[in-house]
Amino acid sequence: MGSLHDLIVFSHLRWDFVFQRPQHLLSRAARQRRVFFVEEPVLDGTKPRLDLNTTREGVTVVRPTLPAGTDNQAIPRRLRELMGELVATQALERYVLWFYTPMAMAFARDLHPAAVVYDCMDELSNFQGAPAGLLAYETQLMAAADVVFTGGQSLYRAKCDRHPNVHAFPSAVDVPHFAQARSIVDEAADQASIPHPRVGFFGVIDERLDVELLGATARLRPDVHFVMVGPVVKIDPAILPQAPNVHWLGKRSYDELPAFIAGWEVAMMPFAKNDATRYISPTKTPEYLAAGRPVVSTSITDVVNPYQPLGLVRIADTAEEFARAIDEAMAENAETRQLVADDFLAQISWDQTWKRMDEQIEASILARGAAVLDTKVA
C-alpha cells in the first residue's frame, strides 16, 4: 500500500492551469492519503489567509493570499507563518514535503517532514522569466532532499551527479483516456468546421514552440490545416503565425482533448531547439500515441530516444522536412505502428509510475529513520 504519510506539495503551477505531470501523480497519491497542493501566493487580500479547495480528484488545493502590496522581503516570512497554520489546523503530524519549485525553500524550512522529495519535472532556470535565486534555492533543495525524481532521461543525466538518490521517471500516460479518440465519432464542435486533412497540437503555447517552423510549414502545405489547442502564455500572441490554414483554439480541459485529437490525421510537436526545451520530456508524446495518431516532432532529445528507434515518431527540424514527414505520416500503415505503440505504452502508465515513486518515498522515510536511530546510538 505504500506510505500513509500526508503530502504537502509546493508548486509553481496552478492546479487548474493544465492537467499534466503533477495532477496525474498527485491525483493517484490522494487515493491513499491527504494531499495539500500549495500554489504560489496571490497578493490581493486584506490580511494573510489560506484558501482551501478540494478538487474532484481529492486533492486539497491551498492558495495563500497576502495583503496587496506586501513587500517582497516580507513574503517568505508571511508564508512561513501560513504553512505553520496549515500544519496546525489540518493536524498534520506525519507528512512528506514534495517540491516542484525550489523557490519554496524560502518558506518551508521551519517544517519537520518525514522525508523531502524533489520532483524535477523541468529545468526551470532555463525558462523565460525564471525568478532570481532559483539556482541557489535548488542547491539548498538538493541538499535537503531525501530523494530526487526527474521528468526524463536528459534531466536525470543533468542531476544524477548532484545527489546520491536520483531516479528518472519520464512522461507516462493514461491510455484509456486518450484511447477514446480512436472510436469517437462526434469530434469537438470547435474544430468541426475546419477542413481536412488536419495536423494538431495540444499543450501550453509558450517560448518552447517554434512559431517560425509552424508558419513556414503551413505555407508549404496550404491545403493542410494546423489546429493549435492550448493557452498562450509568456509570449506575445502577435508573434503567432496567422494564416487561413492555422487555427488557434485556445485552452481546453483535459477531458476534452480526446475529442479534438480524434479529428486529426497527424499529431505534431513543433518545439523550438532552445534552452527551455533542452531537457523536456513531453507528456503529449505518449498521449498522442495512445490516441492512435502518427506523430511528427522536432529533434527533442527525450523524444528522439526512445520513440524514433521504435518507429513511433518522425523527426524533422526544417519546414521542408516537417512537411514531408507529415505527408509520410498520413500515408503510413497505421495498424502496424499502433501495435508497436500499444506494446510500448503498456509499460509507462501513470499508475505504475506513481507506485514506483511511492516505493522510493517509503524507502526514504525508512532510511531517514534509520539514520536518526544510528545517530542516537552513536
Short mmCIF file of C-alpha atoms in Angstrom, two decimals:
data_model
loop_
_atom_site.label_atom_id
_atom_site.label_comp_id
_atom_site.label_asym_id
_atom_site.label_seq_id
_atom_site.Cartn_x
_atom_site.Cartn_y
_atom_site.Cartn_z
CA MET A 1 0.00 0.00 0.00
CA GLY A 2 2.97 2.31 0.44
CA SER A 3 3.49 5.26 2.73
CA LEU A 4 0.47 6.70 4.51
CA HIS A 5 2.19 9.97 5.28
CA ASP A 6 0.31 13.02 4.05
CA LEU A 7 1.88 15.13 1.30
CA ILE A 8 2.48 18.89 1.30
CA VAL A 9 3.32 19.84 -2.27
CA PHE A 10 4.86 23.17 -3.32
CA SER A 11 4.19 24.08 -6.95
CA HIS A 12 4.91 26.93 -9.35
CA LEU A 13 1.90 25.79 -11.40
CA ARG A 14 -1.77 26.34 -10.60
CA TRP A 15 -3.74 23.13 -10.19
CA ASP A 16 -6.38 24.23 -12.71
CA PHE A 17 -3.94 25.51 -15.36
CA VAL A 18 -3.16 22.42 -17.44
CA PHE A 19 -3.65 18.82 -16.33
CA GLN A 20 -0.14 17.39 -16.53
CA ARG A 21 2.50 15.52 -14.51
CA PRO A 22 1.72 16.96 -11.04
CA GLN A 23 -2.01 16.42 -11.45
CA HIS A 24 -1.59 12.85 -12.71
CA LEU A 25 0.73 11.83 -9.88
CA LEU A 26 -0.95 13.65 -7.02
CA SER A 27 -4.45 12.50 -8.00
CA ARG A 28 -3.18 8.97 -7.54
CA ALA A 29 -1.44 9.86 -4.29
CA ALA A 30 -4.73 11.28 -2.97
CA ARG A 31 -6.35 7.85 -3.21
CA GLN A 32 -4.25 6.75 -0.24
CA ARG A 33 -3.54 9.85 1.82
CA ARG A 34 -4.24 13.54 2.18
CA VAL A 35 -2.51 15.74 -0.39
CA PHE A 36 -2.17 19.51 0.09
CA PHE A 37 -1.15 21.26 -3.13
CA VAL A 38 0.28 24.66 -2.18
CA GLU A 39 0.20 27.18 -5.02
CA GLU A 40 2.15 30.41 -5.31
CA PRO A 41 0.61 33.28 -3.30
CA VAL A 42 -1.94 35.76 -4.55
CA LEU A 43 -1.38 39.37 -3.48
CA ASP A 44 -4.88 40.80 -3.33
CA GLY A 45 -6.15 40.22 0.20
CA THR A 46 -6.60 42.43 3.21
CA LYS A 47 -4.91 40.02 5.61
CA PRO A 48 -2.89 36.79 5.25
CA ARG A 49 -5.07 33.72 4.83
CA LEU A 50 -5.20 30.27 3.26
CA ASP A 51 -7.95 29.46 0.78
CA LEU A 52 -8.55 25.70 0.62
CA ASN A 53 -10.49 23.92 -2.09
CA THR A 54 -10.87 20.16 -2.63
CA THR A 55 -10.74 19.01 -6.24
CA ARG A 56 -12.78 16.16 -7.70
CA GLU A 57 -9.60 14.07 -7.50
CA GLY A 58 -9.48 14.54 -3.73
CA VAL A 59 -6.51 16.91 -3.68
CA THR A 60 -6.76 19.94 -1.37
CA VAL A 61 -5.54 22.99 -3.27
CA VAL A 62 -4.06 25.57 -0.91
CA ARG A 63 -3.84 29.13 -2.21
CA PRO A 64 -2.04 31.55 0.13
CA THR A 65 -3.44 35.06 -0.10
CA LEU A 66 -1.41 38.00 1.18
CA PRO A 67 -2.30 41.69 1.51
CA ALA A 68 -1.89 43.67 -1.69
CA GLY A 69 1.41 45.48 -1.71
CA THR A 70 3.17 43.05 0.65
CA ASP A 71 6.89 43.78 0.46
CA ASN A 72 8.94 41.12 -1.34
CA GLN A 73 11.17 40.75 1.69
CA ALA A 74 8.14 40.05 3.89
CA ILE A 75 6.55 37.41 1.64
CA PRO A 76 8.68 34.43 2.83
CA ARG A 77 8.03 35.27 6.49
CA ARG A 78 4.27 35.56 5.88
CA LEU A 79 4.28 32.26 4.00
CA ARG A 80 6.21 30.50 6.78
CA GLU A 81 3.52 31.63 9.20
CA LEU A 82 0.78 30.36 6.90
CA MET A 83 2.49 26.99 6.47
CA GLY A 84 2.64 26.67 10.24
CA GLU A 85 -1.07 27.46 10.31
CA LEU A 86 -1.75 24.78 7.68
CA VAL A 87 0.11 22.13 9.68
CA ALA A 88 -1.74 23.08 12.86
CA THR A 89 -5.27 23.45 11.51
CA GLN A 90 -5.07 20.26 9.41
CA ALA A 91 -3.46 18.25 12.23
CA LEU A 92 -0.53 17.31 10.04
CA GLU A 93 1.71 15.14 12.17
CA ARG A 94 3.30 12.75 9.69
CA TYR A 95 3.91 14.34 6.33
CA VAL A 96 6.28 14.42 3.38
CA LEU A 97 7.32 17.64 1.65
CA TRP A 98 7.18 17.41 -2.14
CA PHE A 99 8.74 20.21 -4.21
CA TYR A 100 8.12 21.20 -7.81
CA THR A 101 9.61 24.64 -7.24
CA PRO A 102 12.88 25.19 -5.38
CA MET A 103 11.66 28.72 -4.58
CA ALA A 104 9.51 27.23 -1.81
CA MET A 105 12.67 26.60 0.20
CA ALA A 106 12.38 30.24 1.25
CA PHE A 107 9.38 29.48 3.45
CA ALA A 108 9.41 25.70 4.05
CA ARG A 109 12.46 25.46 6.27
CA ASP A 110 10.53 25.58 9.57
CA LEU A 111 8.58 22.42 8.72
CA HIS A 112 9.55 18.98 10.06
CA PRO A 113 8.78 16.33 7.45
CA ALA A 114 9.36 12.60 7.49
CA ALA A 115 11.10 13.00 4.11
CA VAL A 116 11.72 15.57 1.37
CA VAL A 117 11.01 14.84 -2.31
CA TYR A 118 12.14 16.95 -5.26
CA ASP A 119 10.21 16.07 -8.42
CA CYS A 120 12.26 17.97 -11.00
CA MET A 121 9.91 17.92 -13.97
CA ASP A 122 11.67 20.74 -15.88
CA GLU A 123 14.88 22.74 -15.78
CA LEU A 124 13.02 25.83 -14.59
CA SER A 125 16.13 28.04 -14.61
CA ASN A 126 16.15 27.78 -18.43
CA PHE A 127 12.61 29.10 -18.79
CA GLN A 128 11.72 32.65 -19.72
CA GLY A 129 11.13 34.79 -16.64
CA ALA A 130 12.82 32.39 -14.22
CA PRO A 131 12.97 34.06 -10.77
CA ALA A 132 16.22 35.36 -9.34
CA GLY A 133 17.74 32.99 -6.81
CA LEU A 134 16.23 29.86 -8.36
CA LEU A 135 19.56 28.06 -8.78
CA ALA A 136 20.66 28.93 -5.24
CA TYR A 137 17.41 27.59 -3.83
CA GLU A 138 17.73 24.45 -5.92
CA THR A 139 21.16 23.86 -4.40
CA GLN A 140 19.55 24.08 -0.96
CA LEU A 141 16.76 21.75 -2.03
CA MET A 142 19.17 19.17 -3.43
CA ALA A 143 20.98 19.20 -0.10
CA ALA A 144 17.74 18.78 1.88
CA ALA A 145 16.05 16.20 -0.37
CA ASP A 146 15.96 12.53 0.56
CA VAL A 147 15.06 11.51 -2.99
CA VAL A 148 15.04 13.31 -6.35
CA PHE A 149 12.83 12.37 -9.29
CA THR A 150 13.37 13.73 -12.80
CA GLY A 151 10.86 14.17 -15.59
CA GLY A 152 13.06 12.49 -18.19
CA GLN A 153 16.38 10.89 -19.00
CA SER A 154 18.02 14.18 -20.06
CA LEU A 155 17.21 15.75 -16.72
CA TYR A 156 18.43 12.63 -14.96
CA ARG A 157 21.81 12.94 -16.63
CA ALA A 158 21.93 16.61 -15.62
CA LYS A 159 21.07 15.93 -11.94
CA CYS A 160 22.45 12.48 -11.11
CA ASP A 161 25.87 13.79 -10.09
CA ARG A 162 24.33 16.30 -7.70
CA HIS A 163 22.53 13.86 -5.40
CA PRO A 164 23.07 10.23 -4.32
CA ASN A 165 19.43 9.19 -4.76
CA VAL A 166 18.12 10.34 -8.16
CA HIS A 167 15.58 8.38 -10.23
CA ALA A 168 14.31 9.09 -13.75
CA PHE A 169 10.54 8.93 -14.21
CA PRO A 170 9.83 10.06 -17.79
CA SER A 171 6.41 11.09 -19.02
CA ALA A 172 3.73 8.45 -18.62
CA VAL A 173 0.18 8.22 -19.95
CA ASP A 174 -3.42 7.41 -19.10
CA VAL A 175 -4.02 5.13 -22.08
CA PRO A 176 -7.80 4.57 -21.59
CA HIS A 177 -8.41 8.33 -21.51
CA PHE A 178 -6.69 9.09 -24.81
CA ALA A 179 -7.63 5.81 -26.48
CA GLN A 180 -11.17 7.19 -26.56
CA ALA A 181 -10.02 9.20 -29.57
CA ARG A 182 -9.80 6.02 -31.64
CA SER A 183 -13.57 5.49 -31.52
CA ILE A 184 -15.02 8.98 -31.04
CA VAL A 185 -17.46 9.86 -33.83
CA ASP A 186 -18.66 13.24 -32.62
CA GLU A 187 -15.45 15.25 -32.52
CA ALA A 188 -15.03 18.61 -30.78
CA ALA A 189 -17.55 21.11 -32.10
CA ASP A 190 -14.94 23.90 -32.14
CA GLN A 191 -12.99 22.24 -34.93
CA ALA A 192 -15.82 20.58 -36.85
CA SER A 193 -15.82 23.33 -39.49
CA ILE A 194 -12.07 23.10 -40.07
CA PRO A 195 -11.35 21.21 -43.31
CA HIS A 196 -9.30 18.01 -43.52
CA PRO A 197 -6.54 16.96 -43.52
CA ARG A 198 -5.67 18.27 -40.06
CA VAL A 199 -2.43 18.25 -38.12
CA GLY A 200 -2.87 19.11 -34.45
CA PHE A 201 -1.05 20.17 -31.29
CA PHE A 202 -2.30 20.45 -27.72
CA GLY A 203 -0.37 21.90 -24.80
CA VAL A 204 0.95 25.15 -23.39
CA ILE A 205 1.94 27.56 -26.15
CA ASP A 206 4.99 29.47 -24.94
CA GLU A 207 8.68 30.03 -25.75
CA ARG A 208 9.07 26.31 -26.37
CA LEU A 209 7.00 26.49 -29.57
CA ASP A 210 8.88 27.14 -32.83
CA VAL A 211 6.47 29.66 -34.33
CA GLU A 212 8.64 30.21 -37.41
CA LEU A 213 8.72 26.48 -38.15
CA LEU A 214 4.95 26.25 -37.77
CA GLY A 215 4.34 29.24 -40.05
CA ALA A 216 6.75 28.05 -42.72
CA THR A 217 5.31 24.52 -42.71
CA ALA A 218 1.79 25.90 -43.03
CA ARG A 219 2.90 27.92 -46.08
CA LEU A 220 4.42 24.82 -47.68
CA ARG A 221 1.20 22.84 -47.15
CA PRO A 222 -1.66 25.34 -47.70
CA ASP A 223 -4.19 22.51 -48.08
CA VAL A 224 -3.29 21.06 -44.66
CA HIS A 225 -4.94 22.68 -41.64
CA PHE A 226 -2.93 23.13 -38.45
CA VAL A 227 -5.01 23.03 -35.25
CA MET A 228 -3.43 24.55 -32.12
CA VAL A 229 -5.15 23.78 -28.80
CA GLY A 230 -3.82 25.35 -25.61
CA PRO A 231 -3.29 28.54 -23.62
CA VAL A 232 -0.81 31.16 -24.85
CA VAL A 233 1.49 32.24 -22.01
CA LYS A 234 4.69 34.27 -21.61
CA ILE A 235 4.87 35.19 -25.30
CA ASP A 236 3.20 37.93 -27.32
CA PRO A 237 0.23 36.44 -29.23
CA ALA A 238 1.13 38.83 -32.05
CA ILE A 239 4.12 36.63 -32.98
CA LEU A 240 1.91 33.59 -33.63
CA PRO A 241 1.58 32.80 -37.34
CA GLN A 242 -1.74 33.84 -38.81
CA ALA A 243 -2.96 32.08 -41.94
CA PRO A 244 -6.20 30.60 -43.28
CA ASN A 245 -4.90 27.11 -42.50
CA VAL A 246 -3.61 27.83 -38.97
CA HIS A 247 -6.27 27.72 -36.24
CA TRP A 248 -5.72 28.88 -32.64
CA LEU A 249 -8.47 27.35 -30.48
CA GLY A 250 -7.25 28.33 -27.01
CA LYS A 251 -7.23 26.40 -23.76
CA ARG A 252 -9.35 23.27 -23.41
CA SER A 253 -9.80 20.90 -20.48
CA TYR A 254 -8.05 17.57 -20.17
CA ASP A 255 -11.40 15.82 -20.55
CA GLU A 256 -11.97 17.50 -23.93
CA LEU A 257 -8.63 16.58 -25.53
CA PRO A 258 -9.60 13.13 -26.93
CA ALA A 259 -12.47 14.73 -28.85
CA PHE A 260 -10.04 17.14 -30.50
CA ILE A 261 -7.33 14.65 -31.42
CA ALA A 262 -10.00 12.29 -32.78
CA GLY A 263 -10.38 14.72 -35.67
CA TRP A 264 -6.68 14.93 -36.59
CA GLU A 265 -4.83 12.91 -39.18
CA VAL A 266 -1.44 13.66 -37.58
CA ALA A 267 -0.31 14.99 -34.20
CA MET A 268 2.73 17.26 -34.03
CA MET A 269 5.27 18.73 -31.65
CA PRO A 270 6.94 21.69 -33.40
CA PHE A 271 9.19 22.53 -30.48
CA ALA A 272 11.96 25.08 -30.76
CA LYS A 273 15.52 23.97 -30.09
CA ASN A 274 16.46 26.31 -27.24
CA ASP A 275 17.36 26.34 -23.55
CA ALA A 276 13.74 25.88 -22.50
CA THR A 277 13.41 22.62 -24.47
CA ARG A 278 16.85 21.16 -23.78
CA TYR A 279 15.62 18.81 -21.04
CA ILE A 280 11.91 18.44 -21.74
CA SER A 281 10.19 15.06 -21.93
CA PRO A 282 6.81 15.98 -23.45
CA THR A 283 3.86 14.24 -21.84
CA LYS A 284 1.94 14.68 -25.06
CA THR A 285 4.16 12.18 -26.93
CA PRO A 286 2.62 9.05 -25.35
CA GLU A 287 -0.77 10.77 -25.21
CA TYR A 288 -0.76 11.26 -28.99
CA LEU A 289 0.26 7.63 -29.47
CA ALA A 290 -2.45 6.37 -27.12
CA ALA A 291 -4.96 8.32 -29.21
CA GLY A 292 -3.84 6.34 -32.24
CA ARG A 293 -2.22 9.16 -34.16
CA PRO A 294 1.12 9.27 -36.00
CA VAL A 295 3.47 11.87 -34.54
CA VAL A 296 5.90 14.36 -36.10
CA SER A 297 8.32 16.20 -33.81
CA THR A 298 11.45 18.25 -33.86
CA SER A 299 14.56 16.53 -32.52
CA ILE A 300 13.94 16.89 -28.80
CA THR A 301 16.40 14.54 -27.07
CA ASP A 302 13.83 12.71 -24.94
CA VAL A 303 11.57 12.28 -27.98
CA VAL A 304 14.26 11.00 -30.35
CA ASN A 305 15.11 8.40 -27.74
CA PRO A 306 13.13 6.20 -27.09
CA TYR A 307 10.47 6.90 -29.73
CA GLN A 308 12.36 7.23 -33.03
CA PRO A 309 14.14 3.83 -32.97
CA LEU A 310 10.75 2.16 -32.47
CA GLY A 311 9.32 3.99 -35.47
CA LEU A 312 6.77 5.77 -33.28
CA VAL A 313 7.75 9.37 -34.06
CA ARG A 314 9.06 11.04 -37.22
CA ILE A 315 11.78 13.61 -36.53
CA ALA A 316 12.10 16.79 -38.61
CA ASP A 317 13.74 20.14 -37.88
CA THR A 318 13.23 22.25 -41.01
CA ALA A 319 9.94 23.27 -42.57
CA GLU A 320 10.68 21.17 -45.65
CA GLU A 321 11.45 18.11 -43.51
CA PHE A 322 8.41 18.72 -41.31
CA ALA A 323 6.10 18.99 -44.32
CA ARG A 324 7.49 15.76 -45.84
CA ALA A 325 7.18 13.96 -42.52
CA ILE A 326 3.52 14.99 -42.30
CA ASP A 327 2.95 13.61 -45.82
CA GLU A 328 4.60 10.32 -44.85
CA ALA A 329 2.65 10.09 -41.60
CA MET A 330 -0.65 10.46 -43.41
CA ALA A 331 0.30 7.67 -45.81
CA GLU A 332 1.72 5.17 -43.29
CA ASN A 333 0.36 1.79 -42.21
CA ALA A 334 -1.45 2.81 -39.02
CA GLU A 335 -2.17 -0.74 -37.87
CA THR A 336 1.50 -1.74 -37.72
CA ARG A 337 2.51 1.42 -35.90
CA GLN A 338 -0.30 1.09 -33.37
CA LEU A 339 0.68 -2.46 -32.41
CA VAL A 340 4.18 -1.25 -31.55
CA ALA A 341 2.81 1.83 -29.77
CA ASP A 342 0.39 -0.13 -27.61
CA ASP A 343 3.13 -2.53 -26.53
CA PHE A 344 5.35 0.39 -25.54
CA LEU A 345 2.58 2.33 -23.78
CA ALA A 346 1.65 -0.67 -21.63
CA GLN A 347 4.91 -0.15 -19.77
CA ILE A 348 4.53 3.55 -18.87
CA SER A 349 1.20 4.19 -17.17
CA TRP A 350 0.85 6.89 -14.51
CA ASP A 351 -0.41 4.19 -12.12
CA GLN A 352 2.87 2.29 -12.49
CA THR A 353 4.91 5.48 -12.20
CA TRP A 354 3.18 6.55 -9.01
CA LYS A 355 3.59 3.08 -7.48
CA ARG A 356 7.35 3.14 -8.10
CA MET A 357 7.64 6.69 -6.78
CA ASP A 358 5.72 5.80 -3.64
CA GLU A 359 8.08 2.90 -3.04
CA GLN A 360 11.04 5.27 -3.25
CA ILE A 361 9.38 7.68 -0.82
CA GLU A 362 8.73 4.87 1.66
CA ALA A 363 12.34 3.75 1.37
CA SER A 364 13.50 7.33 2.01
CA ILE A 365 11.34 7.62 5.12
CA LEU A 366 12.76 4.37 6.47
CA ALA A 367 16.31 5.43 5.62
CA ARG A 368 15.89 8.75 7.39
CA GLY A 369 14.50 6.99 10.47
CA ALA A 370 17.40 4.55 10.47
CA ALA A 371 19.90 7.41 10.22
CA VAL A 372 18.33 9.15 13.23
CA LEU A 373 18.47 5.89 15.21
CA ASP A 374 22.12 5.36 14.27
CA THR A 375 22.92 8.90 15.45
CA LYS A 376 21.22 8.30 18.80
CA VAL A 377 23.01 5.00 19.32
CA ALA A 378 26.35 6.58 18.47
#
